[in-house]
XYZ file of C-alpha atoms in Angstrom:
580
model
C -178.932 51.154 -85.210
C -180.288 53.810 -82.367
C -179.172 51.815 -79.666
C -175.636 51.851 -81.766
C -175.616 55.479 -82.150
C -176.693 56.073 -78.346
C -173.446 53.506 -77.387
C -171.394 55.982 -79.694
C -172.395 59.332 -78.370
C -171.747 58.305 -74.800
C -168.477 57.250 -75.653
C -167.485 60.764 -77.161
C -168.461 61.781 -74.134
C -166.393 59.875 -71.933
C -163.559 61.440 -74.534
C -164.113 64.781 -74.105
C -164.142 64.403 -70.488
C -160.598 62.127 -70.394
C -158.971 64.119 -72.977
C -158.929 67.653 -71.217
C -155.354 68.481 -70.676
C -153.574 68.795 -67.914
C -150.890 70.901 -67.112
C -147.715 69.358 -65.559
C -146.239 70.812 -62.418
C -143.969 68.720 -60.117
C -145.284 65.520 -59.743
C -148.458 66.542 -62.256
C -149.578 64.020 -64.931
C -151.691 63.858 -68.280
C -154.052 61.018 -68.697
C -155.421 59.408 -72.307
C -158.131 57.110 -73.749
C -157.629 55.385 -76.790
C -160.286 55.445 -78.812
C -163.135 52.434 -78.217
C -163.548 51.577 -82.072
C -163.528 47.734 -82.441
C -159.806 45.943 -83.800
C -160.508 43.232 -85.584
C -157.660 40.320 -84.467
C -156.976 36.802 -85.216
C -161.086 36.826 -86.807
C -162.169 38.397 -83.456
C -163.999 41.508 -82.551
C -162.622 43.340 -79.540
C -163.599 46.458 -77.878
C -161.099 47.613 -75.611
C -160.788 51.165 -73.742
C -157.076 51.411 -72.906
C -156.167 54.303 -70.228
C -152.577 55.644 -70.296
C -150.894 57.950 -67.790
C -147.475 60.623 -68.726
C -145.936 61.245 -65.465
C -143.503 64.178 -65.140
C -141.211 64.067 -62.430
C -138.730 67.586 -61.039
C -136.339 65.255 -59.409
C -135.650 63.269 -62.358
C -133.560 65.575 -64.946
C -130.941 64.533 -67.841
C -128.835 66.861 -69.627
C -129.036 70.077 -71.114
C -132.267 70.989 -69.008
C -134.437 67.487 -70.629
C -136.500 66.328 -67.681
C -138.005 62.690 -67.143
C -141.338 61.278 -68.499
C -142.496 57.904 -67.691
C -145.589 56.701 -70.418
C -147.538 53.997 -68.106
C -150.265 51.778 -69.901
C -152.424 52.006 -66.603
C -155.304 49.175 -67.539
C -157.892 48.880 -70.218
C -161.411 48.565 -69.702
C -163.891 45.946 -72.369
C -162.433 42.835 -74.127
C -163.093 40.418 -76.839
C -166.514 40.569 -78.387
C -167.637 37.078 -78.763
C -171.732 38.458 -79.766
C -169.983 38.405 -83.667
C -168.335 35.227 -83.179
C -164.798 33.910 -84.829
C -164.460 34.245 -88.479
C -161.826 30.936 -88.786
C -160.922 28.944 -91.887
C -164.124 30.833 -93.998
C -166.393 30.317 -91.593
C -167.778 32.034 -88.271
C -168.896 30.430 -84.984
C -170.670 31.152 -81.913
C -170.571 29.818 -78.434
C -174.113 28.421 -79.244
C -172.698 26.571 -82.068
C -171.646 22.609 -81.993
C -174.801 23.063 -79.132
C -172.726 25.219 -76.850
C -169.790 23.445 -76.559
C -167.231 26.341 -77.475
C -169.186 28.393 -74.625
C -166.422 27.804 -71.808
C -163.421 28.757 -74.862
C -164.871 31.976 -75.936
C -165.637 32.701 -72.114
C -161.496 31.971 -71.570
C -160.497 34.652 -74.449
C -158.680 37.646 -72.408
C -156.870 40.410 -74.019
C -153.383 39.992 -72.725
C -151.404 43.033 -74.226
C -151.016 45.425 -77.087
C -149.291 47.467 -79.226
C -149.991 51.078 -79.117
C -149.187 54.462 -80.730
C -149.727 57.662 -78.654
C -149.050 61.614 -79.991
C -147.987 64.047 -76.878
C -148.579 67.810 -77.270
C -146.123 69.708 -75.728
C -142.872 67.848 -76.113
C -140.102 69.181 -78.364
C -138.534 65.984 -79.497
C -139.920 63.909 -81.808
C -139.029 60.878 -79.824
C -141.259 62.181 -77.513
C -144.104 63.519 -79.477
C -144.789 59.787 -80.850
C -144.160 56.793 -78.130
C -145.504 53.577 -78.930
C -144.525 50.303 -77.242
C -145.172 46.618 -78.264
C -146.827 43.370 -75.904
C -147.377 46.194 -73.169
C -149.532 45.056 -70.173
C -151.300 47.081 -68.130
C -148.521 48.576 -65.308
C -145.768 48.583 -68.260
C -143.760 52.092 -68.733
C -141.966 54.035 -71.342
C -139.452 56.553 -70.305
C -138.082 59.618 -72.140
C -136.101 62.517 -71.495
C -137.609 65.296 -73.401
C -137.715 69.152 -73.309
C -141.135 71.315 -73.061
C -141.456 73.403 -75.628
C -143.596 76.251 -73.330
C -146.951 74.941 -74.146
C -149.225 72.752 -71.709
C -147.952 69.089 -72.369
C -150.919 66.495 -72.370
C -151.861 63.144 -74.306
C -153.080 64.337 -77.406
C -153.979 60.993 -79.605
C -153.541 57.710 -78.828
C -154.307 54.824 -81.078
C -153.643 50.905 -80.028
C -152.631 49.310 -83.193
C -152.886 45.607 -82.057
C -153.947 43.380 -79.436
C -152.845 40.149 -78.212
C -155.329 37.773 -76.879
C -155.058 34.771 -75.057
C -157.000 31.020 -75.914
C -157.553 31.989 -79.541
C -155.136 28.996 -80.564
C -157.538 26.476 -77.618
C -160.466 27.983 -79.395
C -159.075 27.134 -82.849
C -157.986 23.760 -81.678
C -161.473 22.838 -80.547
C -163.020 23.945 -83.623
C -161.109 22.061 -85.528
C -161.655 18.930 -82.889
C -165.813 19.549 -83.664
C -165.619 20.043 -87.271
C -163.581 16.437 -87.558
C -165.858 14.969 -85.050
C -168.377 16.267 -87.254
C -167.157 15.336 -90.183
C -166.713 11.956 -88.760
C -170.485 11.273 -87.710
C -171.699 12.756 -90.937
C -169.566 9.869 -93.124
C -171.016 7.024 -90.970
C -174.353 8.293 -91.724
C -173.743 8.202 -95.386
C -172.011 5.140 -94.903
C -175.373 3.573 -92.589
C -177.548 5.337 -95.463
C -175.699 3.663 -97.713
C -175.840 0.425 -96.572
C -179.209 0.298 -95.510
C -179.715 1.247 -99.300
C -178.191 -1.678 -100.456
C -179.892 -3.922 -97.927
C -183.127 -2.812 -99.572
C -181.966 -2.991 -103.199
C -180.818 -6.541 -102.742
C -184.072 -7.348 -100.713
C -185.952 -5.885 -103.897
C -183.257 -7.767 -106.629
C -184.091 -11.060 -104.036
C -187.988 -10.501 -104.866
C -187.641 -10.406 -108.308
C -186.064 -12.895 -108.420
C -188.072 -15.043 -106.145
C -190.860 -13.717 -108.434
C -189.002 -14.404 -111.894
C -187.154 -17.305 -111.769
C -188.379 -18.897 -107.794
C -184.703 -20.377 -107.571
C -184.772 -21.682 -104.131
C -181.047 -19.934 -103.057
C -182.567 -16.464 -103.724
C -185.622 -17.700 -101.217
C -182.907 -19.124 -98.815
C -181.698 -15.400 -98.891
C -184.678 -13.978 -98.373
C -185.408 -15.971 -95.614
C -182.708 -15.474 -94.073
C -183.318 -11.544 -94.348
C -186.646 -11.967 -92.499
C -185.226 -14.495 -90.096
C -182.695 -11.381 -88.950
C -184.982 -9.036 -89.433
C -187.428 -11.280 -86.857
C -184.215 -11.700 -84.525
C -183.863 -8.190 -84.525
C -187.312 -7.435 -83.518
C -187.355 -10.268 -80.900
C -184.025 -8.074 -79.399
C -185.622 -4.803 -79.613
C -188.609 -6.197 -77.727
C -186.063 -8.338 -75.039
C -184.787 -5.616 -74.661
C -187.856 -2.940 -74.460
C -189.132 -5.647 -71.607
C -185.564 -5.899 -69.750
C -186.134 -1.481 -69.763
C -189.008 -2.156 -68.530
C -188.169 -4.446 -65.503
C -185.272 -1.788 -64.492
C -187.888 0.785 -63.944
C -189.808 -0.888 -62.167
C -186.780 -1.738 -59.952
C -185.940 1.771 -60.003
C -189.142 2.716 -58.389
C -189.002 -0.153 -55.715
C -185.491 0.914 -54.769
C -186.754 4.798 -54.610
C -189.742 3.355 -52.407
C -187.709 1.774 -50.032
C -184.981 5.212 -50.149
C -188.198 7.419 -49.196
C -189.006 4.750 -46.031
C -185.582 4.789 -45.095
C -185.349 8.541 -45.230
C -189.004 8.816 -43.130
C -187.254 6.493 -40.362
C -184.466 8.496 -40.276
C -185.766 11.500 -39.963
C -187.844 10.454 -37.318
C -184.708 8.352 -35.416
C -183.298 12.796 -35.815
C -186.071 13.901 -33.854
C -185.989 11.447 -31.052
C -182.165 12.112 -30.902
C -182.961 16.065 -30.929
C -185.461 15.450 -27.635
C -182.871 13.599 -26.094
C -180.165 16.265 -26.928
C -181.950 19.078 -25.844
C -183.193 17.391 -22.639
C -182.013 19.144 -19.249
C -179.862 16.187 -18.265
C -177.868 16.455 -21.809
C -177.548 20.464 -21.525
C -176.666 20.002 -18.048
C -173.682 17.543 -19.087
C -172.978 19.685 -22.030
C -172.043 22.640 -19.726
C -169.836 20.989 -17.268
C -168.301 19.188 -20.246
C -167.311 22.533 -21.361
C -166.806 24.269 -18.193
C -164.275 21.055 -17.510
C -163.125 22.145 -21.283
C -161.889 25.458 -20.328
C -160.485 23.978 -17.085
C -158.382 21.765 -18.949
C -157.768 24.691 -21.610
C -155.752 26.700 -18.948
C -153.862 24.050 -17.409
C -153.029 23.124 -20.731
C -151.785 26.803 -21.231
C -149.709 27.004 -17.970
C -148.051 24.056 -18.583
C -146.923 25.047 -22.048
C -145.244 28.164 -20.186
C -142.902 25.428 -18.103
C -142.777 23.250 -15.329
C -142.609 26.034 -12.873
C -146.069 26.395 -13.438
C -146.426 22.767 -13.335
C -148.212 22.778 -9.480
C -150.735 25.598 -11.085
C -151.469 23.485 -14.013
C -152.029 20.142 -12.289
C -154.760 22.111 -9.447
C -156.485 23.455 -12.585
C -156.730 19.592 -14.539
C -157.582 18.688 -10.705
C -160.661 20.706 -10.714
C -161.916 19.843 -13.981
C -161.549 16.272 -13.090
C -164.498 16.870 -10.898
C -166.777 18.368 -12.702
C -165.657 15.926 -15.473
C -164.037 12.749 -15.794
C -161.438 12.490 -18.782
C -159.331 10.039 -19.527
C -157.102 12.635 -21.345
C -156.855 14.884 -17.916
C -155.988 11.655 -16.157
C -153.534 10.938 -18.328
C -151.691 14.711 -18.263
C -151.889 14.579 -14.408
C -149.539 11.792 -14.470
C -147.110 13.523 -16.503
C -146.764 16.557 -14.652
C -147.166 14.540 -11.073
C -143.783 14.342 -10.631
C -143.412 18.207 -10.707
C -145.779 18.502 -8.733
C -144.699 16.301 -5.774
C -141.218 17.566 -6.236
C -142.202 21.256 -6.023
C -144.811 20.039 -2.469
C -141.556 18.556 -1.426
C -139.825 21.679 -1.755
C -142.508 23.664 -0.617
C -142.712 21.236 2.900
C -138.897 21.993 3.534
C -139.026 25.319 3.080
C -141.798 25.376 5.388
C -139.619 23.258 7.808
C -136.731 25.070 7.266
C -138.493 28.508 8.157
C -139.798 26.989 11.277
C -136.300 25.928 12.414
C -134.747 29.012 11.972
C -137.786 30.765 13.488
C -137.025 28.763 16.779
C -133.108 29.022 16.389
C -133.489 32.763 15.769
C -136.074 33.425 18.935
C -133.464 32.193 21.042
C -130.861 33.803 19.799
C -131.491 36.872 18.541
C -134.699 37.177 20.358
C -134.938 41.306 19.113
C -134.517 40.522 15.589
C -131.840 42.489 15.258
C -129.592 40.223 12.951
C -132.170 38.636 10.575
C -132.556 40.027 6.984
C -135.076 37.664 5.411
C -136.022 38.831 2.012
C -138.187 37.477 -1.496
C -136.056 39.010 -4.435
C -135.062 38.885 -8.156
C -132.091 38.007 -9.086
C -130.125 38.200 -12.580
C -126.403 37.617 -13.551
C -124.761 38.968 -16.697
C -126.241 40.605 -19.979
C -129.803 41.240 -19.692
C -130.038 40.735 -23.266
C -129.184 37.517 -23.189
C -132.655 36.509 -20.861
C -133.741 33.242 -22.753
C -131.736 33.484 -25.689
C -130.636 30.095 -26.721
C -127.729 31.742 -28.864
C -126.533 34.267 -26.748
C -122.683 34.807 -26.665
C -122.983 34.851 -22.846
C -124.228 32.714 -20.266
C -126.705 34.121 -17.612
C -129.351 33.458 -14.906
C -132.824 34.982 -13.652
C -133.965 33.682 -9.996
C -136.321 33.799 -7.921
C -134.820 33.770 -4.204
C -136.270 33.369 -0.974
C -132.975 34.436 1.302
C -133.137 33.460 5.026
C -130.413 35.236 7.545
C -129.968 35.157 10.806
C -127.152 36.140 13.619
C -123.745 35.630 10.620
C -125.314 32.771 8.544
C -126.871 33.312 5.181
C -129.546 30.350 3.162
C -131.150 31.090 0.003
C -133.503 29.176 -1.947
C -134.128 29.806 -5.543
C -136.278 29.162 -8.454
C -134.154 30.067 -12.040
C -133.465 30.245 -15.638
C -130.298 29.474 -16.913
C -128.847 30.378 -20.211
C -125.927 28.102 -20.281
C -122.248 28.339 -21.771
C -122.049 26.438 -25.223
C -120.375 22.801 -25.044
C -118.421 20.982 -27.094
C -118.497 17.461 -27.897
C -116.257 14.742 -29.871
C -117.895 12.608 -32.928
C -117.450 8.947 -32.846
C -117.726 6.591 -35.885
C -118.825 3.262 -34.538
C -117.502 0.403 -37.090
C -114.473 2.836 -37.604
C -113.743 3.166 -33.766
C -112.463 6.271 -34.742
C -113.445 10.222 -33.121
C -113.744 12.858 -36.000
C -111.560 15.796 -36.728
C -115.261 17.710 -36.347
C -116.525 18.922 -32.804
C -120.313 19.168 -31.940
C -120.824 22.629 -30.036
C -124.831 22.456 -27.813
C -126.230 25.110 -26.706
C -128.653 25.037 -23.733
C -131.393 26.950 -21.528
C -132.572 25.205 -18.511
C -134.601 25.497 -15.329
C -133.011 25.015 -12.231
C -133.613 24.452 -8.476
C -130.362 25.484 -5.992
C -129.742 26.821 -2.771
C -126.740 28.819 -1.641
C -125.164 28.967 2.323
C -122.907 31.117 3.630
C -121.851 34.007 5.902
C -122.998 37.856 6.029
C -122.741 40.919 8.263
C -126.100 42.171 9.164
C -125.489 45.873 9.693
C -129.226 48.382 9.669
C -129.075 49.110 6.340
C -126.370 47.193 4.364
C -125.524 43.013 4.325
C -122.318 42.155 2.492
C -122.620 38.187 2.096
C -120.416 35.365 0.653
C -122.268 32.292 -0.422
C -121.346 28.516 -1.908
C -124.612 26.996 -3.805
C -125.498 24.736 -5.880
C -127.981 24.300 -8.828
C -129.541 21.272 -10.053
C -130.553 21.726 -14.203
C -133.388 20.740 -16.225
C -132.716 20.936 -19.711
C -135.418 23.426 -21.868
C -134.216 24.331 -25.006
C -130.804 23.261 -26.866
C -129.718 23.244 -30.299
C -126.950 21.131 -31.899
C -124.129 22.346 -34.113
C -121.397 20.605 -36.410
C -119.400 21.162 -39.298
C -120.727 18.640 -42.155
C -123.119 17.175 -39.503
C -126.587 17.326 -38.275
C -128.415 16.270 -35.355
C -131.023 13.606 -35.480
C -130.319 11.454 -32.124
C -133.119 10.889 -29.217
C -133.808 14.296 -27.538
C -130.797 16.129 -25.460
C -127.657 14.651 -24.530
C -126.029 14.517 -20.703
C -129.151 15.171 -18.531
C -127.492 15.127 -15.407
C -126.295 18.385 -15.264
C -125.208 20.926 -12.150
C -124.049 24.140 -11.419
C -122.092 24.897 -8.856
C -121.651 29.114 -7.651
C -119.755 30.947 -5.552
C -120.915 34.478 -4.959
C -119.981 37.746 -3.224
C -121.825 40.805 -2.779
C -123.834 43.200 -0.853
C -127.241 44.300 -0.528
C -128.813 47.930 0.294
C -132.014 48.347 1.885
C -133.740 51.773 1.057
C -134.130 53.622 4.433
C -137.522 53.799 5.550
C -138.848 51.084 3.231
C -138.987 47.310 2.928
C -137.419 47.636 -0.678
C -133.846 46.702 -1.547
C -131.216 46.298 -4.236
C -128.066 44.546 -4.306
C -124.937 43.809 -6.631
C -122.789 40.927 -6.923
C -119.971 38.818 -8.479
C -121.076 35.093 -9.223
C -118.083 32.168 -10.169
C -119.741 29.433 -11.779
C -118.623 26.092 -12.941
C -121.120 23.822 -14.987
C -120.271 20.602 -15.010
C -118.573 18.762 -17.905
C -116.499 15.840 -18.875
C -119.259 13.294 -19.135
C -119.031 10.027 -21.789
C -122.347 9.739 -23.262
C -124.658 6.407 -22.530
C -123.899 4.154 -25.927
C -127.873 2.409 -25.788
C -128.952 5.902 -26.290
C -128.839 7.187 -29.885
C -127.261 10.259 -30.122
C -127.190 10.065 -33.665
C -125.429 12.492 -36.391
C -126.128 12.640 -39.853
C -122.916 13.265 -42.274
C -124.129 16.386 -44.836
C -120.558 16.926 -46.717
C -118.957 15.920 -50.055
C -117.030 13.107 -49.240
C -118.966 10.298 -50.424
C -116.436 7.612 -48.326
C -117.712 9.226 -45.260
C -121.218 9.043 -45.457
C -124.172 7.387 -43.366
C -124.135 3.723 -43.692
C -125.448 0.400 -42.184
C -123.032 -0.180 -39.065
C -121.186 3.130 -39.920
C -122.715 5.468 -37.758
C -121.815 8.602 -36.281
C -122.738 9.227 -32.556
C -122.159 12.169 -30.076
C -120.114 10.574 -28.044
C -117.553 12.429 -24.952
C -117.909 16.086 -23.565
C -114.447 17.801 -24.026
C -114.308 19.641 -21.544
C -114.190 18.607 -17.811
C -115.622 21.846 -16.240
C -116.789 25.313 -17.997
C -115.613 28.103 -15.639
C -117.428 31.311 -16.387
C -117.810 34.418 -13.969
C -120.204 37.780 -14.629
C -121.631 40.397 -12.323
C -125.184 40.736 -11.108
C -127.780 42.681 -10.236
C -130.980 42.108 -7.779
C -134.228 43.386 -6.382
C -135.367 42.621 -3.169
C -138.504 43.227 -0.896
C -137.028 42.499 2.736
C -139.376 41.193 5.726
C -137.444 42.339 8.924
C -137.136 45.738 7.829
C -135.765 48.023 10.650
């Protein structure tokens, strides 16, 4: 009873502190408590604390000068009090009753909502001076329009009038589950008392008998009584003896465990020496040094196969400091990059020489060359690697070589390519759909460019023919009622082919440059796709006549166009090497 009065007293004091009003300004608010006294629900006791905020806000206003409350059930603090138990069907349990096993139902009751009457002070209407809601969680709202009548406007009572709870009916169905299980071992009891009663009355009628009249059918009985009753005893010690034998087997089999654990443990120690033996750590640590090798080939490669002679010198060096199979096996993928970009490397070098020897006799002063590294781009900038951009472009990498009137670049680029379109075939049909296939494509590309410029101090207009050959990078595959599901990207062999004009401007008195131009490109088209390839497409409409079938497939099968023309303007950035 004290400790009951002390939980009461601190609770009016947690009142008096959460019902001071507040004054609403603006964006001001009141807050309530309800008050903490137990609701009795569905034979439950629950103790529940529920906080509620009145929110006033200026920029909210209805007619006649009303203004906008909002009445938010915020959260509630305490619960279901399962110390009394459930009063159910006249009775009450406990979680300790049927030994515990309603523990994990009364842990799952939660209070879920409840229904609530609050009183505001303040408030003119008398919608507004009593809100209540119904099955409000915590976050729900009430909203009013109300008028102040002058006064300070704060929660003045607020009383929750029910509360709904969640697993009462699991709890209830258990119960009732125990009491029949209950119910149910307490009539086979009876039922083994009962019979076990009879058993000895009609040993005790087969005595008397025995003893009054010694017929020899009521000794056969009897007889047979003891003979079961021996049986019985001969079981219980069979099987006493067999429980017996198990344990004993038990403890053999835990003896042999413990022996096999002791070996094991020592077999972990040797194993530890060994691991922690210089040889291993040394190992270890070119294993991992080899690792992180690997690691950043592994990352230059995934950047492209520009970066493919980088990546293959870093798997090169982890190779020996560790042999791997796996490394072996990505050097051979990327050799062929590699050897092509030595062989490109060699005759540049070659080329370079040539013209070094053509140019000395020649031009012996220099006064014609204009060798410069630069960056090149043509058309939108935002378009740079866009695989859906409406307009093609290109970003190189040039290395331009000029000397007396002839021009020779070489260049390194990225090509975001014009879409293409391409027919549908039906094989078994030998028909071509109404539909079209549209690709679109970036690419990597390799090309070289020769022409003529004028090699004045500080200015080189130029017209150049090149060519680009194109490695396919990213595409994506388009169709009307169709989609893609064929073996990787269609028409490989694909080149570019550019004619450009333009000038460049070197910066007086530096080795820097810029330069604009106007690029005609033509990207080659027309091609009829290889049929042992499986350019597959999958039909996705409505029409059930037309759909995917055994022998009824639908192929990419003939670019429509012959050539795609397309010319832009360009900008470029140069640092030159014979600057004046």
């Amino acid at each position: 009873m004290q400790k009951t009065n002390k939980l009461k007293r601190l609770w009016v004091a947690i009142l008096a502190y959460c019902f001071t009003p507040t004054v609403l300004f603006g964006q001001s608010y009141s807050t309530g408590y309800s008050d903490p006294a137990p609701i009795y629900e569905q034979g439950l006791s629950v103790s529940i604390l529920g906080r509620f905020d009145l929110t006033w806000n200026n920029n909210d206003s209805g007619l006649f000068g009303s203004k906008g409350f909002n009445l938010e059930f915020v959260s509630f603090v305490g619960g279901v009090n399962t110390l009394y138990g459930i009063e159910y069907k006249g009775k009450v349990y406990h979680d300790y009753s049927f030994d515990g096993s309603l523990k994990e139902y009364f842990s799952a009751l939660k209070v879920r909502a409840i229904n609530y009457q609050i009183k505001v002070h303040g408030l003119k209407e008398s919608t507004c001076q009593n809100i209540s809601d119904t099955n409000a969680a915590p976050g729900s709202k009430v909203s009013r329009f109300c008028k102040d009548d002058g006064n300070q406007i704060w929660i003045d009572k607020v009383i929750i009038t029910k509360v709904y709870l969640d697993g009462v009916a699991a709890l209830q169905r258990r119960i009732d589950e125990l009491e029949r299980e209950a119910q149910e071992l307490e009539k086979k009891e009876e039922e083994r008392l009962k019979k076990e009663q009879e058993e000895k009355e009609e040993l005790e009628r087969l005595e008397k008998i025995q003893k009054e009249n010694l017929q020899l059918e009521e000794l056969k009985k009897l007889e047979k009584l003891k003979i079961d009753q021996a049986n019985k005893e001969l079981l219980d010690q069979q099987q006493s003896d067999t429980e017996s034998i198990q344990a004993q087997e038990l403890e053999a089999a835990e003896k042999r465990r413990a022996e096999a654990l002791q070996k094991h443990k020592e077999h972990l120690k040797e194993m530890d020496k060994i691991y922690n033996s210089k040889e291993s750590i040394d190992l270890r640590a070119k294993m991992l040094q080899a690792k992180a090798l690997e690691a950043e080939g592994d990352q230059l490669w995934e950047m492209g196969s520009m970066y493919a002679f980088q990546a293959y010198k870093k798997y090169e060096e982890a190779q020996k400091i560790y042999f791997s199979n796996d490394v072996k096996l990505k050097m051979n993928e990327i050799g062929g990059y590699v050897q092509l970009a030595q062989g490109l490397s060699a005759m540049g070098d070659i080329i370079d020489q040539e013209l070094e020897e053509v140019i000395t006799v020649l031009d012996p002063e220099r006064k014609s060359s204009w060798s410069h590294l630069g960056i090149y781009h043509v058309g939108n900038f935002s378009s740079i690697g866009d695989l859906y951009a409406q307009e093609p472009s290109s970003t190189s990498l040039v290395m331009a070589m000029n000397f007396l009137a002839i021009s020779l670049d070489l260049r390194a680029s990225y090509h975001v390519l014009p879409v293409q379109t391409y027919s549908i075939y039906r094989e078994g049909w030998n028909l071509v759909m109404p539909e079209t296939a549209t690709i679109s494509t970036t690419a990597f590309g390799l090309g070289f460019s020769a022409g003529l410029n004028l090699p004045f101090k500080y200015v080189q207009p130029y017209a150049t023919f090149g060519k680009d050959v194109l490695f396919p990078d990213k595409y994506d595959i388009s169709a009307p009622n169709f989609e893609y599901d064929g073996a990787g990207y269609p028409g490989n062999d694909k080149t570019l082919t550019r004619y450009i004009v333009g000038v460049n401007f070197q910066i007086p008195n530096t080795s820097l440059g810029l330069g604009l131009s106007y690029n005609l490109s033509t990207l080659s088209g027309g091609e009829k796709l290889d049929s042992v390839v499986q350019y597959n497409m999958q039909y996705t409409g409505t029409d059930s006549s037309r759909a995917n079938s055994r022998g009824l497939e639908y192929q990419l099968y003939e670019n429509l166009n012959e050539n795609y023309k397309y010319n832009n303007f360009g900008v470029n950035l140069f640092y030159r090497f014979s600057a004046r």
